[in-house]
Short mmCIF file of C-alpha atoms (C1' of nucleotides) in Angstrom, two decimals:
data_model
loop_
_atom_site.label_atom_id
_atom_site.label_comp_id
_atom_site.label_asym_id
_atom_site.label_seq_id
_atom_site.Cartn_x
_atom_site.Cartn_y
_atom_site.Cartn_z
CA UNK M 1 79.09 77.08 132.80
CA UNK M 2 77.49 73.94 131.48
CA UNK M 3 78.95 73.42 127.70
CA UNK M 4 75.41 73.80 125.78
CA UNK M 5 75.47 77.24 126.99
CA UNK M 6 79.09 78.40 126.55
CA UNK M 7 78.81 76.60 123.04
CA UNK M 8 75.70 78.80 122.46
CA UNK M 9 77.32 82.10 123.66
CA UNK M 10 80.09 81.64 121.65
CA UNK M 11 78.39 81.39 118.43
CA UNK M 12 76.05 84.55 119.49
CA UNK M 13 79.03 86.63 119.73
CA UNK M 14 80.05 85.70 116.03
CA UNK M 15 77.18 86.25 114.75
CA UNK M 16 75.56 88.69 116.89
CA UNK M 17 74.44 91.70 115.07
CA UNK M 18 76.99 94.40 114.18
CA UNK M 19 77.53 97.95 113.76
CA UNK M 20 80.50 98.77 111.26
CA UNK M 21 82.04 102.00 110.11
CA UNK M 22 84.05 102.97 106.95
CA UNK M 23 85.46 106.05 107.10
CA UNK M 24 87.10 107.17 103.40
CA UNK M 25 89.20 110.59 103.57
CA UNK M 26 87.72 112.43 100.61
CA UNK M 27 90.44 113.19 97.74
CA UNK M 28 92.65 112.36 100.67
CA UNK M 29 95.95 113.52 98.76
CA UNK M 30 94.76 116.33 96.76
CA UNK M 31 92.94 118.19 100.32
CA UNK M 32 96.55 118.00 102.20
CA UNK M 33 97.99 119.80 98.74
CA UNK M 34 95.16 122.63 98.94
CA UNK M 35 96.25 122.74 102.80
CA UNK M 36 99.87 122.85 102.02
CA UNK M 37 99.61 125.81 99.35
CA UNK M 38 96.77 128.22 100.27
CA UNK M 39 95.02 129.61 97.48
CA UNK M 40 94.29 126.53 95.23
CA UNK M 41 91.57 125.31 97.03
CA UNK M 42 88.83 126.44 94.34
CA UNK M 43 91.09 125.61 91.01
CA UNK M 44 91.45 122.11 89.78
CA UNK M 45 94.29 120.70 91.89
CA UNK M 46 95.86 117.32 90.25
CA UNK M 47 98.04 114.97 92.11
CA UNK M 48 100.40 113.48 89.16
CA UNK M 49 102.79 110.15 89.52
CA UNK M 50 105.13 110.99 87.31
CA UNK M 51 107.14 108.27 85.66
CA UNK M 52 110.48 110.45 84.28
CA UNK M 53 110.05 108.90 81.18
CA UNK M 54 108.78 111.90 79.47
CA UNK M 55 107.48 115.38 80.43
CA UNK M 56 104.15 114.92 81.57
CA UNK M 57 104.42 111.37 81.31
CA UNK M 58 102.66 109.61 84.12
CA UNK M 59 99.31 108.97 85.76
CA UNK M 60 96.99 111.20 87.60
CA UNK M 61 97.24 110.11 91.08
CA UNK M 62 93.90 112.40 92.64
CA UNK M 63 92.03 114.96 91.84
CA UNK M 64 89.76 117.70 94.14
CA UNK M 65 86.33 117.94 93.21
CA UNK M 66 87.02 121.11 91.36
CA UNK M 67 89.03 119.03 88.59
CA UNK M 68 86.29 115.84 88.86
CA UNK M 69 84.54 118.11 87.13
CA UNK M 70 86.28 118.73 84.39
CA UNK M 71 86.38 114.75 83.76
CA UNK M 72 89.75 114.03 84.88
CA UNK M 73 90.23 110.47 87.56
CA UNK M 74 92.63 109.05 88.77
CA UNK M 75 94.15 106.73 87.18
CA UNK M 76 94.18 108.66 83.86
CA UNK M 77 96.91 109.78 81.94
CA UNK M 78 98.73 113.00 82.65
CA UNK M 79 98.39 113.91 79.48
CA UNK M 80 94.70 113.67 79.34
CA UNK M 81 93.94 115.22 82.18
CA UNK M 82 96.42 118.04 80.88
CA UNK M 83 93.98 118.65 77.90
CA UNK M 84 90.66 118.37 79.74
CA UNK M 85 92.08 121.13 81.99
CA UNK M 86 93.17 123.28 79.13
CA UNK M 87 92.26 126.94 79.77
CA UNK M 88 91.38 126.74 83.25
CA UNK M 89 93.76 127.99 86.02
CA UNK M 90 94.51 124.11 87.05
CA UNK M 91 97.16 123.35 89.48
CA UNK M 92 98.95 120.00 89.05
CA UNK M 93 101.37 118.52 91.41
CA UNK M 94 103.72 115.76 91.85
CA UNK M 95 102.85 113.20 94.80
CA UNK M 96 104.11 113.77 98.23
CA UNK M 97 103.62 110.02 99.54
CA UNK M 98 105.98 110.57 102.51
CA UNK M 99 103.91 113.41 104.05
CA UNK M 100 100.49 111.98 103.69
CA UNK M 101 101.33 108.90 105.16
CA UNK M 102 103.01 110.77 108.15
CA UNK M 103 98.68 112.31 107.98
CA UNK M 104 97.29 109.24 107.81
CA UNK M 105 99.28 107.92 110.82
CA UNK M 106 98.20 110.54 112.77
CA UNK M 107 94.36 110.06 111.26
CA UNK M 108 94.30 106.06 111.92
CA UNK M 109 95.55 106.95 115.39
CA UNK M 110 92.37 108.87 115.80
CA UNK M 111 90.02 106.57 114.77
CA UNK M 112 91.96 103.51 116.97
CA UNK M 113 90.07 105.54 120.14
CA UNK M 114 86.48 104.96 118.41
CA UNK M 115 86.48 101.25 118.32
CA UNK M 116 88.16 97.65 119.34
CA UNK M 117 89.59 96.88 116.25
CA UNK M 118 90.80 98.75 113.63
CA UNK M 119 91.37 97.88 109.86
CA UNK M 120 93.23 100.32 107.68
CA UNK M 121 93.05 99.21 103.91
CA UNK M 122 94.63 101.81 102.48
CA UNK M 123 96.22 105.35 102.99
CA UNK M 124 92.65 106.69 103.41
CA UNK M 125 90.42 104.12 104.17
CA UNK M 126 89.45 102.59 107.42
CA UNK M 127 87.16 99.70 108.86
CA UNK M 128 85.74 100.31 112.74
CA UNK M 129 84.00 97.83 114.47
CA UNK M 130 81.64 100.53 117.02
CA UNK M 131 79.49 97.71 118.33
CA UNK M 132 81.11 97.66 121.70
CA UNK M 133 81.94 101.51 122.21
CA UNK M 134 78.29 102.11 120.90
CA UNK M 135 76.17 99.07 122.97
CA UNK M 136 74.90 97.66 119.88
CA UNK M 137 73.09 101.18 119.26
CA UNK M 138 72.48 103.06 115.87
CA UNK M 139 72.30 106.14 117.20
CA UNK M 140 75.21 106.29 119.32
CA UNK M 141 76.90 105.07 115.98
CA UNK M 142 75.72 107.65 114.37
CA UNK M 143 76.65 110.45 116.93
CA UNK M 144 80.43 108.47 116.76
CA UNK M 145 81.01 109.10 113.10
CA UNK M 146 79.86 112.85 113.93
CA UNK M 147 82.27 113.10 116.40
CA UNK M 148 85.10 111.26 113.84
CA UNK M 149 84.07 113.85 111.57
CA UNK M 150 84.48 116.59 113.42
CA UNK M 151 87.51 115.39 115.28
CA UNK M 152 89.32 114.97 111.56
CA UNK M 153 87.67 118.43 111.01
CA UNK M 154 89.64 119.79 113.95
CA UNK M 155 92.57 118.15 113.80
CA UNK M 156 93.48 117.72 110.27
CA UNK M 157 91.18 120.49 108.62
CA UNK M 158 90.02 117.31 106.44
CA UNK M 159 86.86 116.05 105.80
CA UNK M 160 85.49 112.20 105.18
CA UNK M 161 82.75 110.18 104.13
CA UNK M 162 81.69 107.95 106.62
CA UNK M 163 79.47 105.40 105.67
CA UNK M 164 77.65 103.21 108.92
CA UNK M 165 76.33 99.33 108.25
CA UNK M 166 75.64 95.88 109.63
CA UNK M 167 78.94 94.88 107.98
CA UNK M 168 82.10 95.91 106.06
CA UNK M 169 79.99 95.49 102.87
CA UNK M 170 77.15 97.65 103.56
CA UNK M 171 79.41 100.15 105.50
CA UNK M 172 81.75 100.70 102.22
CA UNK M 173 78.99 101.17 100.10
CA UNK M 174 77.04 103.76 102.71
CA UNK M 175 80.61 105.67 102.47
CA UNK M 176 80.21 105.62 98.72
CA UNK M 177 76.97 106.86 98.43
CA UNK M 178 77.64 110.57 99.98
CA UNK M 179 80.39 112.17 99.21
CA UNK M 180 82.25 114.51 99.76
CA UNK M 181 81.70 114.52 103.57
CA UNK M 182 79.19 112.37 103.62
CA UNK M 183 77.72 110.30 106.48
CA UNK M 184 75.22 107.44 105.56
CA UNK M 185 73.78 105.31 107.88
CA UNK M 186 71.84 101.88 106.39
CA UNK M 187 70.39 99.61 108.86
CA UNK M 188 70.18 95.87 108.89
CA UNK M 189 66.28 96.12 107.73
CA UNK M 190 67.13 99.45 105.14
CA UNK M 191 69.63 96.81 103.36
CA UNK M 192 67.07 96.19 100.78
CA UNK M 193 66.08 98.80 99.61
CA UNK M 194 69.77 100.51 99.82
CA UNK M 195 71.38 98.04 97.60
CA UNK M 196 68.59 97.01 94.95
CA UNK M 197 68.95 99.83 91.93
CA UNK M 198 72.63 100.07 92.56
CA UNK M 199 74.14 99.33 88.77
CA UNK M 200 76.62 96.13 89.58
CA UNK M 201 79.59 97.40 88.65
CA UNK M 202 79.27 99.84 91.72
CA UNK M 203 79.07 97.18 93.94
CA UNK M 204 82.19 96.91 96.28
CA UNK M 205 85.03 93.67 94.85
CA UNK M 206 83.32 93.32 91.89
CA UNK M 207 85.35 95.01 88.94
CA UNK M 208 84.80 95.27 84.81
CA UNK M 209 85.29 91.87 83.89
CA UNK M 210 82.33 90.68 86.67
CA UNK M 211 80.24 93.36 85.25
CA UNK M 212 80.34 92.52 81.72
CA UNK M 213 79.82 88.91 82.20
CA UNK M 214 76.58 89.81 84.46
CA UNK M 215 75.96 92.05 81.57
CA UNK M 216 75.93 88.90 79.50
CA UNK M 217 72.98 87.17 81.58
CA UNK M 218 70.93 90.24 81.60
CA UNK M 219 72.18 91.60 85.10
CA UNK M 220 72.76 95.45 85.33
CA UNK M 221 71.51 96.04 88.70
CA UNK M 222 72.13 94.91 92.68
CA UNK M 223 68.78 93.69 92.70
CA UNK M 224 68.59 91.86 89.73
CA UNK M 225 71.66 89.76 90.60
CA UNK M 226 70.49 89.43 94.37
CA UNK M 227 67.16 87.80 92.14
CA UNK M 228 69.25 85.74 89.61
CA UNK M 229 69.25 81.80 90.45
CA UNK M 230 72.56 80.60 92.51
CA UNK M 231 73.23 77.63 91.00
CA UNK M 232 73.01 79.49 87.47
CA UNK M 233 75.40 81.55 88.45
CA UNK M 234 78.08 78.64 90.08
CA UNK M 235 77.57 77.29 86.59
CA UNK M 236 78.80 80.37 85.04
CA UNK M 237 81.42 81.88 88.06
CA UNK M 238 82.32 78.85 90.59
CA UNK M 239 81.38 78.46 93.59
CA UNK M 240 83.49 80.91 95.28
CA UNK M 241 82.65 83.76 93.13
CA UNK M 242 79.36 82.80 92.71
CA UNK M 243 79.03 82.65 96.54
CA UNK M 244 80.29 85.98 96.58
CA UNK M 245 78.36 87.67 94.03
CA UNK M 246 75.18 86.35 95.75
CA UNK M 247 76.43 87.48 99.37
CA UNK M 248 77.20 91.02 98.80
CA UNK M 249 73.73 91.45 96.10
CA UNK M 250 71.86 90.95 99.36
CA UNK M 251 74.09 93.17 101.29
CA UNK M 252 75.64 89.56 103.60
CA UNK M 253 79.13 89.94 104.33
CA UNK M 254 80.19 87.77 107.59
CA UNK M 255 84.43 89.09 107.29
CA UNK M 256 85.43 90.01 110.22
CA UNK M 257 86.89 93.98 111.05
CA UNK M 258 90.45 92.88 111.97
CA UNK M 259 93.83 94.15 112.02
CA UNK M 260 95.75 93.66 109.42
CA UNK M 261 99.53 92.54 109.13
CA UNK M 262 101.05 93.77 105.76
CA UNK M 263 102.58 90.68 103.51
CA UNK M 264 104.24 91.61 100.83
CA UNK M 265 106.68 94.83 99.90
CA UNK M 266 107.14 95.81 96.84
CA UNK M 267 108.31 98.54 94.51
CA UNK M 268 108.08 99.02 90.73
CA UNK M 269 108.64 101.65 88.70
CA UNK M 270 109.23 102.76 85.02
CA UNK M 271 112.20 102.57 82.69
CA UNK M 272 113.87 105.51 80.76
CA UNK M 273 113.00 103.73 77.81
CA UNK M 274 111.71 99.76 76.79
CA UNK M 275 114.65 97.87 76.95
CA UNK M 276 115.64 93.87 77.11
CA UNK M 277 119.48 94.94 78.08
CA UNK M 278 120.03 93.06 81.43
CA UNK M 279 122.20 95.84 82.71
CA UNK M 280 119.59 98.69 81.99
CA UNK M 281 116.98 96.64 83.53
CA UNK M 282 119.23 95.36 86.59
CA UNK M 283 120.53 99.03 86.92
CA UNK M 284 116.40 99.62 87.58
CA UNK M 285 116.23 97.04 90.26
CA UNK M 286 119.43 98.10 92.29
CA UNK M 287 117.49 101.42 92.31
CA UNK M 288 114.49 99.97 93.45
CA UNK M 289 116.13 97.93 96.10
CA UNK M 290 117.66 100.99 98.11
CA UNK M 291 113.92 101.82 98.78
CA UNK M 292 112.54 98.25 98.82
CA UNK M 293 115.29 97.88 101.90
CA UNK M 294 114.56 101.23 103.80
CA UNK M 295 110.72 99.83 103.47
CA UNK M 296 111.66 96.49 104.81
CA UNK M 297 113.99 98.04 107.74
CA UNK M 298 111.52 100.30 108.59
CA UNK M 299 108.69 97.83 108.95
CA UNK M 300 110.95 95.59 110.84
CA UNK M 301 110.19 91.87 108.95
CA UNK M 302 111.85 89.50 107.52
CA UNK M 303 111.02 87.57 104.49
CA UNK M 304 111.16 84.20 102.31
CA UNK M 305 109.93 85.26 98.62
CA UNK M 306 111.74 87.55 96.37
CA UNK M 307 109.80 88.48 93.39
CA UNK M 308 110.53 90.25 89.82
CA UNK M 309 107.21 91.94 88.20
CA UNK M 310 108.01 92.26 84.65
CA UNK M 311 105.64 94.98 82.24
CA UNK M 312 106.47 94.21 78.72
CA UNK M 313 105.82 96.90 76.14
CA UNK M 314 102.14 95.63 75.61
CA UNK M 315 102.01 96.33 79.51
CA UNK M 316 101.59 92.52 79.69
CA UNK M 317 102.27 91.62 83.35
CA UNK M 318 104.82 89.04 83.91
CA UNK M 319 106.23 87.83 87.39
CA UNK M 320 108.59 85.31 88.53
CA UNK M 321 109.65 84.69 91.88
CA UNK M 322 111.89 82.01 94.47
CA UNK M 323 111.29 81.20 97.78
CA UNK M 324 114.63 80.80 99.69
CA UNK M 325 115.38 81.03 104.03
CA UNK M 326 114.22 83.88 105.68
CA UNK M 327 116.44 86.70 105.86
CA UNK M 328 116.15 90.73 105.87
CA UNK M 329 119.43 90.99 104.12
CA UNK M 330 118.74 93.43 100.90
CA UNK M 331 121.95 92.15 99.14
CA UNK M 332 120.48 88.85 98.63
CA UNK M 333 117.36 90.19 97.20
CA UNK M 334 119.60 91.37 94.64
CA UNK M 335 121.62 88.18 94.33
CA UNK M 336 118.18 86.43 93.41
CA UNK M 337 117.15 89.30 91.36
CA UNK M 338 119.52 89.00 89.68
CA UNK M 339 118.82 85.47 88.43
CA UNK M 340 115.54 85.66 88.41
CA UNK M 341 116.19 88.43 85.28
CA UNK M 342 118.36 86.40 83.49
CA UNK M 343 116.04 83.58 83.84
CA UNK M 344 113.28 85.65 82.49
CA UNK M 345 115.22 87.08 79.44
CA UNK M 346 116.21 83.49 78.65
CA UNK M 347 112.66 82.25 78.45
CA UNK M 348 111.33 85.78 77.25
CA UNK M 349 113.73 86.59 74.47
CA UNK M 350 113.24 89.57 72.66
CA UNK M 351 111.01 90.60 75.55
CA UNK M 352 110.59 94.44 75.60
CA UNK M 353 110.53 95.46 79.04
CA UNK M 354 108.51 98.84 80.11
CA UNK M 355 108.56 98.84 83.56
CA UNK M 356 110.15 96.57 86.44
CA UNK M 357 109.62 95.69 89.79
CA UNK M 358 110.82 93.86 93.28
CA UNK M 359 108.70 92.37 95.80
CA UNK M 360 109.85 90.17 99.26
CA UNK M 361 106.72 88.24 100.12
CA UNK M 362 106.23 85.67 102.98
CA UNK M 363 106.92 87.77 105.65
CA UNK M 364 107.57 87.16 109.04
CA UNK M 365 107.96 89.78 112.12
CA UNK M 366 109.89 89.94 115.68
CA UNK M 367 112.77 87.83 116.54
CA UNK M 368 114.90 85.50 114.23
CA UNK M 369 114.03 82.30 113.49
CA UNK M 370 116.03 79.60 115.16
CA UNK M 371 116.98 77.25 112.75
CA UNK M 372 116.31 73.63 113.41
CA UNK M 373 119.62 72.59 114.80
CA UNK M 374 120.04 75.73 116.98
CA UNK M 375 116.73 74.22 118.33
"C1'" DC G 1 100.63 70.79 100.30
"C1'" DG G 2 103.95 74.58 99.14
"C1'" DA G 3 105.70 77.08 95.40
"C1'" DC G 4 104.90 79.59 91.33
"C1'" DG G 5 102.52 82.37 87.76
"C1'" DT G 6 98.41 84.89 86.23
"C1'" DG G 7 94.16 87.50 86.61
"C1'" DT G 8 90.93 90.58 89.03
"C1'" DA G 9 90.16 94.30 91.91
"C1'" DA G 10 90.83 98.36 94.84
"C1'" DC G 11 93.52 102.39 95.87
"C1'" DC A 1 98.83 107.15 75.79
"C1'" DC A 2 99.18 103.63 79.72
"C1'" DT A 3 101.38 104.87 87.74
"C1'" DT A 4 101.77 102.43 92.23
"C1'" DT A 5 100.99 99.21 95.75
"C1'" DT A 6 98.66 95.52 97.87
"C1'" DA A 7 95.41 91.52 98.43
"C1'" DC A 8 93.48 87.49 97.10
"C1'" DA A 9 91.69 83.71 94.27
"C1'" DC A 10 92.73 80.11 91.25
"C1'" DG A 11 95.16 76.83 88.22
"C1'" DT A 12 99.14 74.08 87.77
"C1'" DC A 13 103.04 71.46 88.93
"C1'" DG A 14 105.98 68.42 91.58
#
DNA sequence: CGACGTGTAAC
DNA sequence: CCTTTTACACGTCG
C-alpha cells in the first residue's frame, strides 16, 4: 500500500465517526436489596455505609426511587435521611459490597459480548464501543441497547439506562437524561440541540466549584458556555480546563472507549473516636491492611507507592506517601505506614484525626520484576 | 522528570 | 452532621 494512503486510513479509523454506549444500572445497589428481600420493593429502601462510630452514624450509600422521593441521596447523612423518612414504612440497610460486585461481574460479562472494547468505570457503569458489532449504524445501535436491556432484564431482573452517542460524552449524558430504564439515543447532528439548555453543573466532569465560577461570568447553561469566548475562558481556567469546558459544551469528546487497568488500592475508614494517639490510629491501619492485602492478592499486582490519607476533625484531607521497590508484601506496607504516621504527627501536632486510610499506588501486574543485576 | 501533596469530580 | 473508592490534573520541589 503506497504510504499516502495507509497514512490516510489510519487517521480515518481514529477519527472515523462513532457509535458509543453507556449503560448505568439504575439504583444499582438498592434493586439487588429489593431482589434479595421480597416485599420492599414499593417502600423506601436505603442502602447505609455505616461508619460504627455511632448508631446511625454514616452515609446513605443508594436509595430506590421510592425514597428519591422523599429527598433523601446518596451521599447524605444517615441521619437525615432517617428524618426525611420519618413515618413512612422505610427500609434501610447496611451495604452488601461483596455481593453486588459478584452482580456486576456477571453484568460486565454481558455487555463484553455487545462490543470490542469494554470500559467499566464503576460498579454500575459501563462504556461500549458498538461501532463495529453495529456497521457504523444507529439503528442497529439502538436495537443493541434493547437487547442489553432486556438481556439484564432476564438475567439479573435489573433494569438500566442506556444512553447511545457519537462519544463517551454525549453517551453519559443520553444515559442521564432517562431514567429509570431509560434508553436515549442523540445523534452526531441532534448534539445541538441535546446539550444547549442543559444547566452546567449537569454536564458530565464538571462539578460545584466549575459551576460557580461559570456562574461568576454569567454562564448557567450548556449553550451559553458552548457560546462564551475561548480565550476568555483560558484566561480564567487554563488551557486544559478551558479546553475541556469548551469540548464537552459542544458535545466533542475524542477519549477513546478502552479498557481500563486499575492503579491504585486503597481503603479508609472511620475511627471510634478523633484521636492523635499513634497507637489508636496505627491500630486503624493494621485493620485496614488485612483487607488492603486480600484486595491486592486478589487482584494479583504488585506495587511501588504506599500512601496514608489523613481526615482531620475539620474533614481536612491530608495525604502523605513514599515510593520504595516494588513488592506485594503487606508487612512492608505497614513498616512504611508506620513511618509515614509518625512523620505526619510530627509535622501535624495536635492534629485531630477522624478518619484514616492506606493506599499502594504504582502498580504493576504479571511476573516479578528482575532486578537490574539479575538482568 | 519522578516523587509528593492537594484539589476536583464521580460513584 | 459529614462514607468509600478511584481517577486525574496541577503545582512544587529536587
Amino acid at each position: 500500500m503506497e504510504y499516502s494512503t495507509r497514512f490516510k486510513k489510519t487517521i480515518s479509523i481514529i477519527l472515523m465517526d462513532r457509535i458509543i454506549m453507556h449503560v448505568d444500572l439504575d439504583s444499582f445497589y438498592a434493586s439487588l436489596e429489593e431482589k434479595r428481600t421480597p416485599g420492599i420493593r414499593d417502600k423506601p429502601v436505603v442502602v447505609c455505609i455505616y461508619s460504627g462510630r455511632a448508631e446511625d452514624s454514616g452515609a446513605v450509600s443508594t436509595a430506590n426511587y421510592k425514597a428519591r422521593g422523599l429527598g433523601i441521596k446518596a451521599g447524605m447523612p444517615i441521619k437525615q435521611a432517617k428524618r426525611l423518612a420519618e413515618g413512612t414504612d422505610r427500609v434501610f440497610l447496611p451495604a452488601d459490597k461483596e455481593h453486588y460486585s459478584d452482580v456486576s461481574d456477571r453484568i460486565m460479562d454481558l455487555l463484553e459480548d455487545y462490543s470490542n472494547t469494554l470500559e467499566q468505570v464503576s460498579i454500575d457503569e459501563a462504556y461500549l464501543d458498538v461501532t463495529e458489532k453495529t456497521g457504523g449504524n444507529w439503528v442497529r445501535a439502538e436495537e443493541t441497547a434493547e437487547e442489553i436491556k432486556e438481556g439484564i432484564k432476564g438475567g439479573e431482573g435489573l433494569t438500566c439506562s442506556v444512553g447511545v452517542g457519537p462519544n463517551k460524552f454525549v453517551a453519559k449524558m443520553a444515559s442521564k437524561h432517562k431514567k429509570p430504564d431509560g434508553l436515549t439515543v442523540v445523534r452526531i447532528e441532534e448534539v445541538k440541540a441535546f446539550l444547549e439548555n442543559i444547566p452546567v453543573i449537569e454536564l458530565h466532569g464538571l462539578g460545584p466549584k466549575t459551576a460557580d465560577a461559570l456562574y461568576e461570568l454569567g454562564i448557567e447553561t450548556a449553550g451559553e458556555l458552548a457560546a462564551f469566548d475561548l480565550v476568555r475562558l483560558e484566561e480564567e481556567f487554563g488551557r486544559n480546563r478551558a479546553r475541556f469546558l469548551h469540548n464537552i459544551s459542544h458535545g466533542i469528546d475524542d477519549s477513546q472507549v478502552e479498557h481500563r487497568e486499575k492503579q491504585q488500592i486503597g481503603r479508609i475508614g472511620t475511627l471510634k473516636e478523633d484521636t492523635s494517639e499513634p497507637e489508636v490510629v496505627f491500630e486503624k491501619i493494621k485493620e485496614l491492611s488485612g483487607d488492603l492485602g486480600n484486595r491486592v492478592m486478589g487482584e494479583g499486582v504488585r506495587f511501588r507507592t504506599v500512601s496514608l490519607i489523613f481526615v482531620d476533625t475539620t474533614l481536612k484531607t491530608h495525604s502523605k506517601s513514599e515510593t520504595i521497590s516494588e513488592t506485594d508484601d503487606i508487612e512492608i506496607v505497614l513498616r512504611v505506614a508506620g513511618k509515614l504516621l509518625k512523620e505526619f504527627l510530627e509535622e501535624n501536632w495536635g492534629t485531630r484525626l477522624r478518619r484514616v486510610g492506606l493506599r499502594v499506588s504504582n502498580l504493576s501486574r504479571g511476573r516479578e520484576q528482575k532486578t537490574l543485576t539479575e538482568f
